[in-house]
């Protein structure tokens, strides 16, 4: 778990209540029932750290984990597939219609676009089966960035877990108020208390701090651990001593991005290009990254300075210290720089093995209409649709529309995109409308 945290070994300060709540969720699953909780809070508040701790508390559990990634291509059910991958050996145990629906959704077999109710039941069945021999913990980080289909199904599953020995814990950035996880039990993760915040700040800042400055930092960060640990590092000691340091009223996440961007800017040019290419490739696939680096003439030594700055780790997977580092690098880059990174990633992606990812990178590598790319995106939309991924199809078609040079063809694709949007929205309501089966997973029972 903790696909994006690099500091999971550290002790958590001031989280007794939250850890007790997670312990209760796990205890419920240990006792043979199921429990769900959504950890909700702003960037850097400590959600991933809590999930990592939950994983450690879950002794005797089988643990599955996934994390959503910002700007990931919308491949339908991709995150769900990743979560369920270790359980697919049990696929044959499911009733045939459920097994077929899930297999088509995951692209394991061809067939009619699956009924999502069956996909949801299949996942429920897989989780319940996996928990027969002992409790199961599913940890879903950054749920706001999962592909839409996966999030909908997980919301559906979360509402129907009862007595399967499953603990399902989501972490969700609080800016997301989508319907998929609405109404589930929540735990709001807040800033640390003043005392805890002071101690954490003192651990991050080596120079003695004027008490007024210290209290000001604690107040302005609202006890956000990430801000306490990283913002002071971005400031010179003289600036820190001077007192005033958080200008304006921008959200804390923007200040943090800014601080990471300052660190990024100090890196050598090759390291910056390597980091930008990594930021443009959401899967963290190191082989792909290095192929794209070679195409841009970036030497292997470029990794060193970026790792030494603590911004990223290059292993078999590329891991940013925090999603805000990734967004700082990507958002802070020039538009031509981003396009060059996507172009190299497209060229490094095998068109036969991964045509969708290639089309997606190509679409981000260009600023002008291009019928070839639009056709490829239409192909991706068709494949998504075949797996029942209407939301994914809609986003591919939308980009295809933007890139279509011919006005009439553009209008046609715009209509297709609009229809896919409607189909995506009507997903559960269409299945359950008027039938009264459970809460609508799309509108959370509100529409
Ligand atoms: N309670 C805590 N005590 C000490 N450090 C913490 C605490 N919570 C989070 N951190 C640290 O703060 C940073 C941001 O935490 P993280 O869990 O990644 O935030 P989020 O997932 O909410 O964006 C990480 O470096 C993490 O180790
Ligand atoms: Mg996180």
Tab-separated table of C-alpha atoms and ligand atoms in Angstrom:
chain	number	residue	atom	x	y	z
A	1	UNK	CA	0.000	0.000	0.000
A	2	UNK	CA	0.999	3.616	0.067
A	3	UNK	CA	1.922	3.627	-3.567
A	4	UNK	CA	2.707	7.290	-3.305
A	5	UNK	CA	4.137	7.698	0.169
A	6	UNK	CA	7.874	7.495	0.614
A	7	UNK	CA	7.909	8.074	4.347
A	8	UNK	CA	5.575	5.446	5.630
A	9	UNK	CA	7.998	4.314	8.322
A	10	UNK	CA	7.729	7.540	10.364
A	11	UNK	CA	5.709	7.771	13.554
A	12	UNK	CA	2.386	9.536	13.318
A	13	UNK	CA	1.889	12.435	15.652
A	14	UNK	CA	-1.434	13.287	17.228
A	15	UNK	CA	-3.581	10.683	15.490
A	16	UNK	CA	-4.805	8.624	18.443
A	17	UNK	CA	-8.483	9.131	17.607
A	18	UNK	CA	-8.084	8.376	13.930
A	19	UNK	CA	-6.027	5.262	14.607
A	20	UNK	CA	-8.599	4.090	17.150
A	21	UNK	CA	-11.324	4.528	14.526
A	22	UNK	CA	-9.310	2.510	11.995
A	23	UNK	CA	-8.682	-0.119	14.635
A	24	UNK	CA	-12.455	-0.392	15.155
A	25	UNK	CA	-13.011	-0.881	11.432
A	26	UNK	CA	-10.411	-3.653	11.397
A	27	UNK	CA	-11.808	-5.220	14.572
A	28	UNK	CA	-15.240	-5.381	12.939
A	29	UNK	CA	-13.789	-7.295	9.995
A	30	UNK	CA	-11.812	-9.555	12.320
A	31	UNK	CA	-15.054	-10.401	14.107
A	32	UNK	CA	-16.614	-11.589	10.857
A	33	UNK	CA	-18.550	-8.498	9.776
A	34	UNK	CA	-17.649	-5.846	7.224
A	35	UNK	CA	-16.902	-2.175	7.737
A	36	UNK	CA	-16.297	0.785	5.462
A	37	UNK	CA	-14.805	4.201	6.155
A	38	UNK	CA	-13.876	7.151	3.952
A	39	UNK	CA	-10.924	9.202	5.224
A	40	UNK	CA	-11.555	12.675	3.932
A	41	UNK	CA	-9.220	15.642	4.063
A	42	UNK	CA	-7.110	18.161	2.155
A	43	UNK	CA	-3.820	17.386	0.401
A	44	UNK	CA	-0.972	16.733	2.835
A	45	UNK	CA	-3.199	16.317	5.874
A	46	UNK	CA	-2.041	12.722	6.383
A	47	UNK	CA	-4.541	10.398	4.671
A	48	UNK	CA	-1.943	8.187	2.990
A	49	UNK	CA	0.039	8.042	6.237
A	50	UNK	CA	-3.106	6.798	7.984
A	51	UNK	CA	-3.737	4.194	5.288
A	52	UNK	CA	-0.154	2.993	5.659
A	53	UNK	CA	-0.733	2.670	9.382
A	54	UNK	CA	-3.986	0.827	8.807
A	55	UNK	CA	-2.032	-1.658	6.688
A	56	UNK	CA	0.358	-2.155	9.571
A	57	UNK	CA	-2.462	-2.538	12.098
A	58	UNK	CA	-4.119	-5.148	9.897
A	59	UNK	CA	-2.113	-8.087	11.205
A	60	UNK	CA	-3.628	-11.382	10.129
A	61	UNK	CA	-5.416	-9.695	7.223
A	62	UNK	CA	-4.920	-10.267	3.563
A	63	UNK	CA	-4.390	-6.716	2.255
A	64	UNK	CA	-5.147	-5.317	-1.196
A	65	UNK	CA	-4.368	-1.746	-2.145
A	66	UNK	CA	-4.661	0.698	-5.009
A	67	UNK	CA	-4.154	4.421	-5.460
A	68	UNK	CA	-5.734	6.751	-7.996
A	69	UNK	CA	-3.349	8.966	-9.967
A	70	UNK	CA	-4.124	12.483	-11.176
A	71	UNK	CA	-4.402	12.848	-14.983
A	72	UNK	CA	-4.392	9.115	-15.477
A	73	UNK	CA	-5.950	8.089	-18.763
A	74	UNK	CA	-9.541	7.015	-18.229
A	75	UNK	CA	-9.316	3.330	-18.973
A	76	UNK	CA	-12.546	1.787	-17.694
A	77	UNK	CA	-12.225	-0.471	-14.648
A	78	UNK	CA	-8.417	-0.159	-14.702
A	79	UNK	CA	-8.111	0.555	-10.963
A	80	UNK	CA	-10.644	-2.104	-10.055
A	81	UNK	CA	-8.745	-4.588	-12.184
A	82	UNK	CA	-5.563	-3.721	-10.317
A	83	UNK	CA	-7.296	-4.187	-6.957
A	84	UNK	CA	-8.822	-7.528	-7.923
A	85	UNK	CA	-5.808	-8.900	-9.839
A	86	UNK	CA	-4.592	-11.079	-6.930
A	87	UNK	CA	-8.084	-12.614	-6.656
A	88	UNK	CA	-8.698	-13.456	-10.306
A	89	UNK	CA	-7.709	-17.091	-9.744
A	90	UNK	CA	-11.108	-17.437	-8.043
A	91	UNK	CA	-13.003	-16.068	-11.033
A	92	UNK	CA	-14.326	-19.543	-11.871
A	93	UNK	CA	-16.107	-19.715	-8.492
A	94	UNK	CA	-18.468	-16.906	-9.518
A	95	UNK	CA	-21.856	-17.536	-11.155
A	96	UNK	CA	-21.405	-17.520	-14.954
A	97	UNK	CA	-23.135	-14.194	-15.706
A	98	UNK	CA	-21.037	-12.403	-13.063
A	99	UNK	CA	-17.822	-14.041	-14.214
A	100	UNK	CA	-18.516	-13.075	-17.819
A	101	UNK	CA	-19.425	-9.492	-16.912
A	102	UNK	CA	-16.242	-8.999	-14.918
A	103	UNK	CA	-14.078	-10.679	-17.554
A	104	UNK	CA	-15.393	-8.351	-20.272
A	105	UNK	CA	-15.052	-5.295	-18.001
A	106	UNK	CA	-11.420	-6.206	-17.347
A	107	UNK	CA	-10.744	-6.887	-21.019
A	108	UNK	CA	-9.984	-10.555	-20.318
A	109	UNK	CA	-12.567	-11.792	-22.788
A	110	UNK	CA	-14.671	-10.374	-25.569
A	111	UNK	CA	-18.413	-10.117	-25.215
A	112	UNK	CA	-21.347	-7.785	-24.901
A	113	UNK	CA	-20.801	-4.625	-22.872
A	114	UNK	CA	-21.320	-5.868	-19.312
A	115	UNK	CA	-24.200	-5.007	-17.042
A	116	UNK	CA	-22.621	-3.083	-14.198
A	117	UNK	CA	-24.884	-4.512	-11.600
A	118	UNK	CA	-23.322	-7.870	-12.447
A	119	UNK	CA	-19.828	-6.348	-12.357
A	120	UNK	CA	-20.574	-5.001	-8.860
A	121	UNK	CA	-21.907	-8.339	-7.676
A	122	UNK	CA	-18.896	-10.119	-9.144
A	123	UNK	CA	-16.489	-7.884	-7.214
A	124	UNK	CA	-18.536	-8.374	-4.070
A	125	UNK	CA	-18.342	-12.135	-4.632
A	126	UNK	CA	-14.578	-12.063	-5.223
A	127	UNK	CA	-13.952	-10.056	-2.038
A	128	UNK	CA	-16.270	-12.269	0.013
A	129	UNK	CA	-14.573	-15.386	-1.357
A	130	UNK	CA	-11.127	-14.016	-0.542
A	131	UNK	CA	-12.262	-13.282	3.033
A	132	UNK	CA	-13.506	-16.807	3.678
A	133	UNK	CA	-10.221	-17.968	5.167
A	134	UNK	CA	-9.428	-14.807	7.087
A	135	UNK	CA	-10.234	-11.077	7.113
A	136	UNK	CA	-9.513	-8.936	4.071
A	137	UNK	CA	-8.466	-5.256	4.056
A	138	UNK	CA	-8.946	-3.170	0.895
A	139	UNK	CA	-7.168	0.182	0.984
A	140	UNK	CA	-8.070	2.656	-1.731
A	141	UNK	CA	-5.932	5.792	-1.763
A	142	UNK	CA	-6.718	8.993	-3.674
A	143	UNK	CA	-10.123	7.662	-4.645
A	144	UNK	CA	-10.923	10.990	-6.368
A	145	UNK	CA	-8.567	9.978	-9.174
A	146	UNK	CA	-9.768	6.430	-9.839
A	147	UNK	CA	-11.358	5.892	-13.215
A	148	UNK	CA	-15.053	6.633	-12.955
A	149	UNK	CA	-16.190	3.068	-13.546
A	150	UNK	CA	-13.959	1.649	-10.809
A	151	UNK	CA	-15.105	4.265	-8.318
A	152	UNK	CA	-18.753	3.609	-9.096
A	153	UNK	CA	-18.361	-0.118	-8.614
A	154	UNK	CA	-16.395	0.325	-5.383
A	155	UNK	CA	-19.122	2.654	-4.091
A	156	UNK	CA	-21.700	0.009	-5.020
A	157	UNK	CA	-19.678	-2.687	-3.231
A	158	UNK	CA	-19.140	-0.488	-0.163
A	159	UNK	CA	-22.905	-0.066	0.243
A	160	UNK	CA	-23.567	-3.765	0.072
A	161	UNK	CA	-20.871	-5.258	2.277
A	162	UNK	CA	-22.475	-6.798	5.346
A	163	UNK	CA	-20.921	-9.865	6.934
A	164	UNK	CA	-17.942	-10.846	4.781
A	165	UNK	CA	-14.984	-9.996	7.059
A	166	UNK	CA	-13.973	-7.185	4.709
A	167	UNK	CA	-12.572	-3.819	5.827
A	168	UNK	CA	-12.800	-1.272	3.003
A	169	UNK	CA	-10.993	2.001	3.653
A	170	UNK	CA	-10.958	4.883	1.188
A	171	UNK	CA	-8.873	8.055	1.272
A	172	UNK	CA	-10.476	10.971	-0.552
A	173	UNK	CA	-9.318	14.546	-1.100
A	174	UNK	CA	-11.964	16.735	0.412
A	175	UNK	CA	-12.488	18.834	-2.685
A	176	UNK	CA	-14.282	15.865	-4.207
A	177	UNK	CA	-17.971	15.839	-3.482
A	178	UNK	CA	-18.976	13.401	-6.206
A	179	UNK	CA	-21.818	11.018	-5.536
A	180	UNK	CA	-20.005	7.709	-5.737
A	181	UNK	CA	-18.885	7.513	-2.120
A	182	UNK	CA	-21.614	9.787	-0.759
A	183	UNK	CA	-23.397	8.588	2.337
A	184	UNK	CA	-20.681	6.132	3.424
A	185	UNK	CA	-19.275	6.461	6.963
A	186	UNK	CA	-16.661	9.220	6.975
A	187	UNK	CA	-13.749	10.240	9.099
A	188	UNK	CA	-12.610	13.798	8.485
A	189	UNK	CA	-8.850	14.077	8.832
A	190	UNK	CA	-8.046	17.485	10.333
A	191	UNK	CA	-4.872	19.405	11.087
A	192	UNK	CA	-2.712	18.504	14.069
A	193	UNK	CA	-3.294	20.242	17.393
A	194	UNK	CA	-1.093	23.284	18.070
A	195	UNK	CA	1.190	21.323	20.355
A	196	UNK	CA	1.670	18.450	17.945
A	197	UNK	CA	2.162	20.886	15.079
A	198	UNK	CA	4.902	22.719	16.994
A	199	UNK	CA	6.767	19.488	17.668
A	200	UNK	CA	6.530	18.401	14.031
A	201	UNK	CA	7.682	21.828	12.850
A	202	UNK	CA	10.657	21.744	15.215
A	203	UNK	CA	11.639	18.372	13.730
A	204	UNK	CA	11.677	19.874	10.235
A	205	UNK	CA	13.425	23.184	10.909
A	206	UNK	CA	16.988	22.964	12.101
A	207	UNK	CA	17.393	26.637	13.021
A	208	UNK	CA	15.879	27.955	16.254
A	209	UNK	CA	12.604	29.668	15.494
A	210	UNK	CA	11.332	32.849	17.039
A	211	UNK	CA	8.201	31.771	18.996
A	212	UNK	CA	6.104	34.344	17.144
A	213	UNK	CA	7.243	33.011	13.784
A	214	UNK	CA	6.672	29.453	14.910
A	215	UNK	CA	3.136	30.195	16.095
A	216	UNK	CA	2.406	32.002	12.902
A	217	UNK	CA	3.503	29.029	10.820
A	218	UNK	CA	1.437	26.685	12.959
A	219	UNK	CA	-1.597	28.946	12.567
A	220	UNK	CA	-1.206	29.473	8.825
A	221	UNK	CA	-0.696	25.796	8.036
A	222	UNK	CA	-3.658	24.837	10.220
A	223	UNK	CA	-1.584	21.917	11.449
A	224	UNK	CA	-1.251	20.336	7.979
A	225	UNK	CA	1.701	17.918	8.426
A	226	UNK	CA	2.906	18.207	4.848
A	227	UNK	CA	2.968	21.994	5.083
A	228	UNK	CA	4.725	21.899	8.444
A	229	UNK	CA	7.367	19.529	7.133
A	230	UNK	CA	8.003	21.079	3.728
A	231	UNK	CA	7.069	24.728	3.528
A	232	UNK	CA	9.757	25.915	5.956
A	233	UNK	CA	12.401	24.072	3.912
A	234	UNK	CA	11.552	26.198	0.926
A	235	UNK	CA	12.397	29.346	2.832
A	236	UNK	CA	15.813	30.810	3.600
A	237	UNK	CA	16.573	31.119	7.340
A	238	UNK	CA	16.401	34.902	7.012
A	239	UNK	CA	12.919	34.665	5.505
A	240	UNK	CA	11.829	32.347	8.283
A	241	UNK	CA	13.153	34.715	10.911
A	242	UNK	CA	11.430	37.610	9.211
A	243	UNK	CA	8.006	36.253	10.016
A	244	UNK	CA	5.684	36.950	7.135
A	245	UNK	CA	5.744	34.087	4.704
A	246	UNK	CA	2.381	32.921	3.364
A	247	UNK	CA	1.230	35.739	1.122
A	248	UNK	CA	-2.263	35.904	-0.275
A	249	UNK	CA	-5.170	33.595	0.228
A	250	UNK	CA	-4.321	30.748	-2.061
A	251	UNK	CA	-5.185	27.264	-0.842
A	252	UNK	CA	-2.452	25.499	1.069
A	253	UNK	CA	-2.007	22.921	-1.692
A	254	UNK	CA	-0.962	25.718	-4.085
A	255	UNK	CA	1.662	26.947	-1.598
A	256	UNK	CA	2.980	23.431	-1.260
A	257	UNK	CA	3.117	22.982	-5.021
A	258	UNK	CA	4.952	26.257	-5.222
A	259	UNK	CA	7.495	25.136	-2.637
A	260	UNK	CA	8.087	21.874	-4.509
A	261	UNK	CA	8.367	23.791	-7.738
A	262	UNK	CA	11.120	25.954	-6.253
A	263	UNK	CA	13.059	22.786	-5.437
A	264	UNK	CA	12.399	21.450	-8.925
A	265	UNK	CA	13.693	24.622	-10.557
A	266	UNK	CA	17.061	24.256	-8.863
A	267	UNK	CA	17.684	20.895	-10.559
A	268	UNK	CA	19.912	20.556	-13.649
A	269	UNK	CA	18.103	20.744	-16.977
A	270	UNK	CA	18.313	17.003	-17.750
A	271	UNK	CA	16.893	16.131	-14.335
A	272	UNK	CA	14.027	18.549	-14.874
A	273	UNK	CA	13.207	16.997	-18.241
A	274	UNK	CA	13.325	13.525	-16.729
A	275	UNK	CA	11.018	14.559	-13.873
A	276	UNK	CA	8.603	16.214	-16.273
A	277	UNK	CA	8.476	13.047	-18.377
A	278	UNK	CA	7.831	11.026	-15.209
A	279	UNK	CA	5.083	13.442	-14.202
A	280	UNK	CA	3.446	13.077	-17.620
A	281	UNK	CA	3.333	9.276	-17.273
A	282	UNK	CA	0.737	8.444	-14.603
A	283	UNK	CA	1.410	4.709	-14.319
A	284	UNK	CA	4.935	5.111	-12.960
A	285	UNK	CA	6.163	2.484	-15.441
A	286	UNK	CA	9.954	2.845	-15.177
A	287	UNK	CA	10.744	0.958	-18.404
A	288	UNK	CA	8.490	3.233	-20.397
A	289	UNK	CA	9.948	6.295	-18.711
A	290	UNK	CA	13.506	5.316	-19.540
A	291	UNK	CA	12.636	4.536	-23.153
A	292	UNK	CA	11.092	7.993	-23.401
A	293	UNK	CA	14.131	9.505	-21.695
A	294	UNK	CA	16.494	7.902	-24.213
A	295	UNK	CA	14.383	9.270	-27.085
A	296	UNK	CA	14.883	12.741	-25.625
A	297	UNK	CA	18.623	12.249	-25.137
A	298	UNK	CA	18.325	12.363	-21.344
A	299	UNK	CA	21.204	10.465	-19.698
A	300	UNK	CA	20.663	7.947	-16.861
A	301	UNK	CA	22.648	10.195	-14.532
A	302	UNK	CA	19.771	12.702	-14.617
A	303	UNK	CA	17.962	10.665	-11.975
A	304	UNK	CA	20.548	11.338	-9.249
A	305	UNK	CA	19.895	15.005	-8.481
A	306	UNK	CA	16.102	14.528	-8.490
A	307	UNK	CA	16.393	11.649	-6.021
A	308	UNK	CA	18.896	13.520	-3.892
A	309	UNK	CA	16.436	16.416	-3.626
A	310	UNK	CA	13.934	13.929	-2.193
A	311	UNK	CA	11.339	14.660	-4.875
A	312	UNK	CA	11.106	11.224	-6.430
A	313	UNK	CA	12.374	7.651	-6.277
A	314	UNK	CA	13.315	5.727	-9.422
A	315	UNK	CA	12.979	1.988	-8.895
A	316	UNK	CA	11.075	-0.588	-10.897
A	317	UNK	CA	8.320	1.993	-10.471
A	318	UNK	CA	8.723	5.733	-10.343
A	319	UNK	CA	7.331	7.184	-7.137
A	320	UNK	CA	6.897	10.846	-6.412
A	321	UNK	CA	7.254	11.892	-2.789
A	322	UNK	CA	3.669	13.122	-2.904
A	323	UNK	CA	1.092	13.714	-5.655
A	324	UNK	CA	1.637	17.450	-5.103
A	325	UNK	CA	5.231	17.055	-6.301
A	326	UNK	CA	3.966	15.499	-9.478
A	327	UNK	CA	1.400	18.241	-10.045
A	328	UNK	CA	3.998	20.905	-9.174
A	329	UNK	CA	6.326	19.538	-11.847
A	330	UNK	CA	3.623	19.111	-14.485
A	331	UNK	CA	1.669	22.304	-13.900
A	332	UNK	CA	4.850	24.347	-13.523
A	333	UNK	CA	6.296	23.174	-16.845
A	334	UNK	CA	6.006	25.120	-20.080
A	335	UNK	CA	3.390	23.920	-22.544
A	336	UNK	CA	6.011	23.000	-25.199
A	337	UNK	CA	7.955	21.114	-22.506
A	338	UNK	CA	4.886	19.062	-21.579
A	339	UNK	CA	4.144	18.289	-25.201
A	340	UNK	CA	7.701	17.108	-25.794
A	341	UNK	CA	7.398	14.765	-22.792
A	342	UNK	CA	4.093	13.336	-24.046
A	343	UNK	CA	5.472	12.966	-27.558
A	344	UNK	CA	8.424	10.931	-26.302
A	345	UNK	CA	6.087	8.818	-24.157
A	346	UNK	CA	3.835	8.190	-27.167
A	347	UNK	CA	6.825	7.151	-29.288
A	348	UNK	CA	8.023	4.876	-26.482
A	349	UNK	CA	4.641	3.144	-26.187
A	350	UNK	CA	4.033	0.029	-28.276
A	351	UNK	CA	1.058	0.723	-30.584
A	352	UNK	CA	0.049	-2.949	-30.635
A	353	UNK	CA	0.339	-3.663	-26.922
A	354	UNK	CA	-1.034	-0.388	-25.613
A	355	UNK	CA	-2.790	1.554	-28.381
A	356	UNK	CA	-4.981	3.486	-25.930
A	357	UNK	CA	-2.108	4.843	-23.892
A	358	UNK	CA	-0.269	5.767	-27.079
A	359	UNK	CA	-3.279	7.626	-28.449
A	360	UNK	CA	-3.724	9.398	-25.129
A	361	UNK	CA	-0.105	10.608	-25.052
A	362	UNK	CA	-0.285	11.647	-28.694
A	363	UNK	CA	-3.416	13.624	-27.915
A	364	UNK	CA	-1.511	15.530	-25.236
A	365	UNK	CA	1.507	16.056	-27.470
A	366	UNK	CA	-0.243	18.216	-30.018
A	367	UNK	CA	-1.853	21.628	-30.060
A	368	UNK	CA	-3.377	21.456	-33.488
A	369	UNK	CA	-6.152	19.365	-34.975
A	370	UNK	CA	-4.974	16.024	-36.281
A	371	UNK	CA	-7.364	13.565	-37.884
A	372	UNK	CA	-4.989	10.630	-37.330
A	373	UNK	CA	-4.966	11.142	-33.568
A	374	UNK	CA	-8.726	11.750	-33.511
A	375	UNK	CA	-9.277	8.417	-35.285
A	376	UNK	CA	-7.024	6.635	-32.779
A	377	UNK	CA	-8.955	8.202	-29.898
A	378	UNK	CA	-12.197	7.095	-31.479
A	379	UNK	CA	-10.760	3.581	-31.535
A	380	UNK	CA	-9.965	3.856	-27.833
A	381	UNK	CA	-13.487	5.110	-27.165
A	382	UNK	CA	-14.907	2.098	-29.024
A	383	UNK	CA	-12.808	-0.320	-26.963
A	384	UNK	CA	-13.869	1.440	-23.747
A	385	UNK	CA	-17.500	1.234	-24.790
A	386	UNK	CA	-17.106	-2.478	-25.529
A	387	UNK	CA	-16.079	-2.988	-21.915
A	388	UNK	CA	-18.978	-0.923	-20.637
A	389	UNK	CA	-16.829	2.130	-19.955
A	390	UNK	CA	-19.095	4.998	-20.938
A	391	UNK	CA	-17.313	7.652	-18.874
A	392	UNK	CA	-14.004	6.621	-20.392
A	393	UNK	CA	-15.502	6.590	-23.884
A	394	UNK	CA	-16.885	10.071	-23.301
A	395	UNK	CA	-13.523	11.510	-22.350
A	396	UNK	CA	-11.764	9.899	-25.345
A	397	UNK	CA	-14.484	11.191	-27.683
A	398	UNK	CA	-14.332	14.653	-26.212
A	399	UNK	CA	-10.618	14.921	-26.928
A	400	UNK	CA	-11.177	13.397	-30.380
A	401	UNK	CA	-13.727	16.152	-31.049
A	402	UNK	CA	-11.278	18.877	-30.040
A	403	UNK	CA	-8.652	17.467	-32.394
A	404	UNK	CA	-10.887	16.934	-35.436
A	405	UNK	CA	-9.975	19.310	-38.306
A	406	UNK	CA	-13.111	18.821	-40.424
A	407	UNK	CA	-16.111	20.762	-39.094
A	408	UNK	CA	-18.778	18.222	-40.070
A	409	UNK	CA	-16.890	15.313	-38.694
A	410	UNK	CA	-16.238	17.349	-35.541
A	411	UNK	CA	-19.949	17.910	-35.063
A	412	UNK	CA	-20.594	14.181	-35.427
A	413	UNK	CA	-17.984	13.313	-32.826
A	414	UNK	CA	-19.302	16.000	-30.494
A	415	UNK	CA	-22.705	14.312	-30.651
A	416	UNK	CA	-21.169	10.915	-29.933
A	417	UNK	CA	-19.292	12.395	-26.975
A	418	UNK	CA	-22.472	13.980	-25.620
A	419	UNK	CA	-24.336	10.699	-25.945
A	420	UNK	CA	-21.541	8.850	-24.115
A	421	UNK	CA	-21.706	11.447	-21.324
A	422	UNK	CA	-25.435	10.861	-21.004
A	423	UNK	CA	-24.997	7.091	-21.036
A	424	UNK	CA	-22.315	7.360	-18.372
A	425	UNK	CA	-24.554	9.490	-16.171
A	426	UNK	CA	-27.549	7.254	-16.546
A	427	UNK	CA	-25.692	4.127	-15.708
A	428	UNK	CA	-27.216	3.009	-12.422
A	429	UNK	CA	-30.376	5.023	-12.781
A	430	UNK	CA	-30.963	3.259	-16.079
A	431	UNK	CA	-30.520	-0.103	-14.419
A	432	UNK	CA	-32.472	0.579	-11.273
A	433	UNK	CA	-34.716	3.480	-12.216
A	434	UNK	CA	-38.121	2.738	-10.745
A	435	UNK	CA	-37.087	-0.768	-9.758
A	436	UNK	CA	-36.048	0.277	-6.292
A	437	UNK	CA	-32.989	-1.910	-5.877
A	438	UNK	CA	-30.708	-0.287	-3.289
A	439	UNK	CA	-29.326	3.217	-3.548
A	440	UNK	CA	-28.455	4.498	-6.976
A	441	UNK	CA	-24.646	4.364	-7.187
A	442	UNK	CA	-24.563	7.327	-9.527
A	443	UNK	CA	-26.637	9.841	-7.636
A	444	UNK	CA	-26.179	8.366	-4.158
A	445	UNK	CA	-29.936	8.268	-3.770
A	446	UNK	CA	-30.283	12.013	-4.284
A	447	UNK	CA	-31.525	12.103	-7.824
B	1	LIG	N1	0.329	12.639	11.961
B	1	LIG	C1	1.489	12.826	11.311
B	1	LIG	N2	2.646	12.971	11.994
B	1	LIG	C2	3.814	13.156	11.340
B	1	LIG	N3	3.931	13.236	10.006
B	1	LIG	C3	2.820	13.091	9.267
B	1	LIG	C4	1.556	12.893	9.878
B	1	LIG	N4	0.611	12.776	8.915
B	1	LIG	C5	1.276	12.922	7.755
B	1	LIG	N5	2.592	13.110	7.953
B	1	LIG	C6	3.577	13.338	6.905
B	1	LIG	O1	3.080	14.427	6.130
B	1	LIG	C7	3.275	14.203	4.736
B	1	LIG	C8	1.926	14.218	4.019
B	1	LIG	O2	1.136	13.134	4.465
B	1	LIG	P1	0.248	12.267	3.464
B	1	LIG	O3	-0.260	11.127	4.258
B	1	LIG	O4	1.014	11.962	2.244
B	1	LIG	O5	-0.920	13.299	3.136
B	1	LIG	P2	-2.185	13.091	2.181
B	1	LIG	O6	-2.211	11.662	1.776
B	1	LIG	O7	-3.372	13.477	3.009
B	1	LIG	O8	-1.983	14.050	1.039
B	1	LIG	C9	4.001	12.896	4.635
B	1	LIG	O9	5.379	13.197	4.556
B	1	LIG	C10	3.685	12.197	5.934
B	1	LIG	O10	4.676	11.283	6.303
B	2	LIG	MG1	-2.171	10.840	-0.084
